[in-house]
Amino acid sequence: MLIIDVLIVFAVIVGVLFVLHNWGGYLVNKWMPADNMKQGDVMYIYLNNEYNRKATISKVEENRVFIYDKLPLPLSYRGKFYAVGVDVSDNSRFLYMRKRRYIIPCRIVERFRKSIGLDQYLDNLPVSEVEETEDNEEKEAEDEV
């Protein structure tokens, strides 16, 4: 009887570990709040899983985030509470998040993101509106020349 009890406990533990291994990122993503970033917000940047800096978002394009008005950073995936960018020139990985305490859940979700097929959360880091005044000034300068 003792062997059967031990086998049942062992089977339950293996089952729980299997579920957490395959669906852990999904569960963490489901439980995290949607903490969206947008132009003008402060974000924390991790480069290759190490803290790099805190910066203000100047502009957001479809596949780039600008900080300090001129520095473009890659943007590959928008999650519910974080974003990811992969630089194709040197394979550097960028993690962007609004609060530093999100780093551990971000790493958990990112590990499982591709295997469980999480969709992008497009409300996070929406593309910045193009200012018409800049376009008009450029056209006027070209007309003068």
Short mmCIF file of C-alpha atoms in Angstrom, two decimals:
data_model
loop_
_atom_site.label_atom_id
_atom_site.label_comp_id
_atom_site.label_asym_id
_atom_site.label_seq_id
_atom_site.Cartn_x
_atom_site.Cartn_y
_atom_site.Cartn_z
CA MET A 1 0.00 0.00 0.00
CA LEU A 2 2.86 2.36 0.78
CA ILE A 3 4.38 1.85 -2.67
CA ILE A 4 1.10 2.76 -4.36
CA ASP A 5 0.85 5.96 -2.31
CA VAL A 6 4.42 6.92 -3.20
CA LEU A 7 3.76 6.26 -6.90
CA ILE A 8 0.60 8.39 -6.83
CA VAL A 9 2.42 11.29 -5.15
CA PHE A 10 5.28 10.94 -7.65
CA ALA A 11 2.83 10.94 -10.59
CA VAL A 12 1.09 14.07 -9.27
CA ILE A 13 4.42 15.89 -8.85
CA VAL A 14 5.54 14.90 -12.37
CA GLY A 15 2.17 16.04 -13.76
CA VAL A 16 2.38 19.43 -12.04
CA LEU A 17 5.96 19.93 -13.27
CA PHE A 18 4.91 18.98 -16.80
CA VAL A 19 2.07 21.52 -16.79
CA LEU A 20 4.31 24.26 -15.39
CA HIS A 21 7.04 23.47 -17.91
CA ASN A 22 4.69 23.64 -20.89
CA TRP A 23 2.21 26.30 -19.75
CA GLY A 24 4.10 28.33 -17.11
CA GLY A 25 4.73 31.31 -19.41
CA TYR A 26 1.09 31.36 -20.48
CA LEU A 27 -0.09 31.42 -16.86
CA VAL A 28 2.34 34.16 -15.84
CA ASN A 29 1.32 36.23 -18.89
CA LYS A 30 -2.36 35.75 -18.01
CA TRP A 31 -1.84 36.89 -14.40
CA MET A 32 0.27 39.97 -15.21
CA PRO A 33 -1.51 43.31 -15.68
CA ALA A 34 -1.52 45.04 -19.05
CA ASP A 35 0.98 47.82 -18.31
CA ASN A 36 1.24 49.62 -21.63
CA MET A 37 4.06 51.97 -22.61
CA LYS A 38 3.70 54.83 -25.05
CA GLN A 39 5.56 57.87 -26.32
CA GLY A 40 6.69 60.07 -23.41
CA ASP A 41 6.77 57.25 -20.82
CA VAL A 42 9.89 56.15 -18.99
CA MET A 43 11.00 52.58 -19.66
CA TYR A 44 13.72 50.33 -18.30
CA ILE A 45 16.02 48.75 -20.85
CA TYR A 46 17.82 45.44 -20.41
CA LEU A 47 20.52 44.52 -22.91
CA ASN A 48 21.26 40.78 -23.13
CA ASN A 49 19.40 40.22 -19.82
CA GLU A 50 21.45 42.79 -17.90
CA TYR A 51 20.12 46.16 -16.80
CA ASN A 52 21.32 48.91 -19.12
CA ARG A 53 19.44 52.14 -18.47
CA LYS A 54 16.24 54.03 -17.81
CA ALA A 55 15.14 56.24 -20.70
CA THR A 56 12.17 58.23 -21.96
CA ILE A 57 10.48 57.06 -25.15
CA SER A 58 10.77 59.80 -27.78
CA LYS A 59 9.05 58.13 -30.71
CA VAL A 60 7.72 54.70 -31.68
CA GLU A 61 7.75 53.30 -35.19
CA GLU A 62 6.52 49.93 -36.36
CA ASN A 63 9.84 48.18 -35.74
CA ARG A 64 11.87 50.73 -33.75
CA VAL A 65 11.72 52.66 -30.48
CA PHE A 66 13.55 55.98 -30.26
CA ILE A 67 15.10 57.24 -27.04
CA TYR A 68 16.93 60.55 -26.51
CA ASP A 69 15.21 61.82 -29.69
CA LYS A 70 17.82 60.20 -31.95
CA LEU A 71 18.82 56.72 -30.74
CA PRO A 72 16.79 53.98 -32.48
CA LEU A 73 16.42 50.64 -30.72
CA PRO A 74 14.95 47.54 -32.38
CA LEU A 75 11.39 46.44 -31.63
CA SER A 76 10.43 42.88 -32.57
CA TYR A 77 7.61 41.85 -30.21
CA ARG A 78 5.12 43.74 -28.06
CA GLY A 79 3.93 41.80 -25.04
CA LYS A 80 1.26 42.54 -22.48
CA PHE A 81 3.65 44.24 -20.04
CA TYR A 82 6.97 44.26 -21.89
CA ALA A 83 8.52 44.49 -25.35
CA VAL A 84 11.44 42.76 -27.03
CA GLY A 85 13.87 43.85 -29.70
CA VAL A 86 16.59 41.87 -31.45
CA ASP A 87 19.39 43.75 -33.18
CA VAL A 88 20.18 41.91 -36.41
CA SER A 89 23.72 43.29 -36.69
CA ASP A 90 25.07 41.60 -33.54
CA ASN A 91 22.12 39.52 -32.20
CA SER A 92 21.76 41.69 -29.09
CA ARG A 93 18.47 41.20 -27.24
CA PHE A 94 16.69 44.19 -25.74
CA LEU A 95 13.93 43.91 -23.14
CA TYR A 96 11.80 47.00 -22.51
CA MET A 97 9.49 47.29 -19.52
CA ARG A 98 7.76 50.00 -17.56
CA LYS A 99 8.76 48.79 -14.09
CA ARG A 100 11.99 47.06 -13.08
CA ARG A 101 10.14 44.51 -10.98
CA TYR A 102 8.71 43.02 -14.19
CA ILE A 103 12.07 41.51 -15.17
CA ILE A 104 11.47 38.07 -13.63
CA PRO A 105 7.96 37.56 -15.09
CA CYS A 106 9.26 38.96 -18.37
CA ARG A 107 12.02 36.37 -18.52
CA ILE A 108 9.55 33.57 -17.71
CA VAL A 109 7.05 34.63 -20.37
CA GLU A 110 9.78 35.27 -22.94
CA ARG A 111 11.21 31.78 -22.45
CA PHE A 112 7.83 30.23 -23.36
CA ARG A 113 6.56 32.86 -25.81
CA LYS A 114 7.53 31.14 -29.04
CA SER A 115 6.66 27.62 -27.95
CA ILE A 116 3.13 28.49 -26.79
CA GLY A 117 2.52 31.04 -29.55
CA LEU A 118 1.61 34.23 -27.68
CA ASP A 119 0.21 36.90 -29.98
CA GLN A 120 1.50 40.44 -29.97
CA TYR A 121 -0.27 42.94 -27.75
CA LEU A 122 -0.47 45.94 -30.08
CA ASP A 123 -1.84 48.31 -27.42
CA ASN A 124 1.65 48.30 -25.91
CA LEU A 125 3.97 50.82 -27.61
CA PRO A 126 1.51 52.10 -30.23
CA VAL A 127 3.06 53.76 -33.26
CA SER A 128 3.54 57.51 -32.71
CA GLU A 129 1.49 59.93 -34.73
CA VAL A 130 3.47 61.67 -37.46
CA GLU A 131 3.53 65.38 -36.81
CA GLU A 132 2.34 67.28 -39.85
CA THR A 133 4.33 70.38 -38.93
CA GLU A 134 7.63 68.56 -39.51
CA ASP A 135 6.47 67.35 -42.93
CA ASN A 136 5.28 70.83 -43.90
CA GLU A 137 8.57 72.42 -42.82
CA GLU A 138 10.57 69.88 -44.86
CA LYS A 139 8.42 70.47 -47.94
CA GLU A 140 8.75 74.25 -47.58
CA ALA A 141 12.53 73.93 -47.27
CA GLU A 142 12.66 71.77 -50.42
CA ASP A 143 10.45 74.26 -52.32
CA GLU A 144 12.76 77.15 -51.43
CA VAL A 145 15.77 75.34 -52.87
#
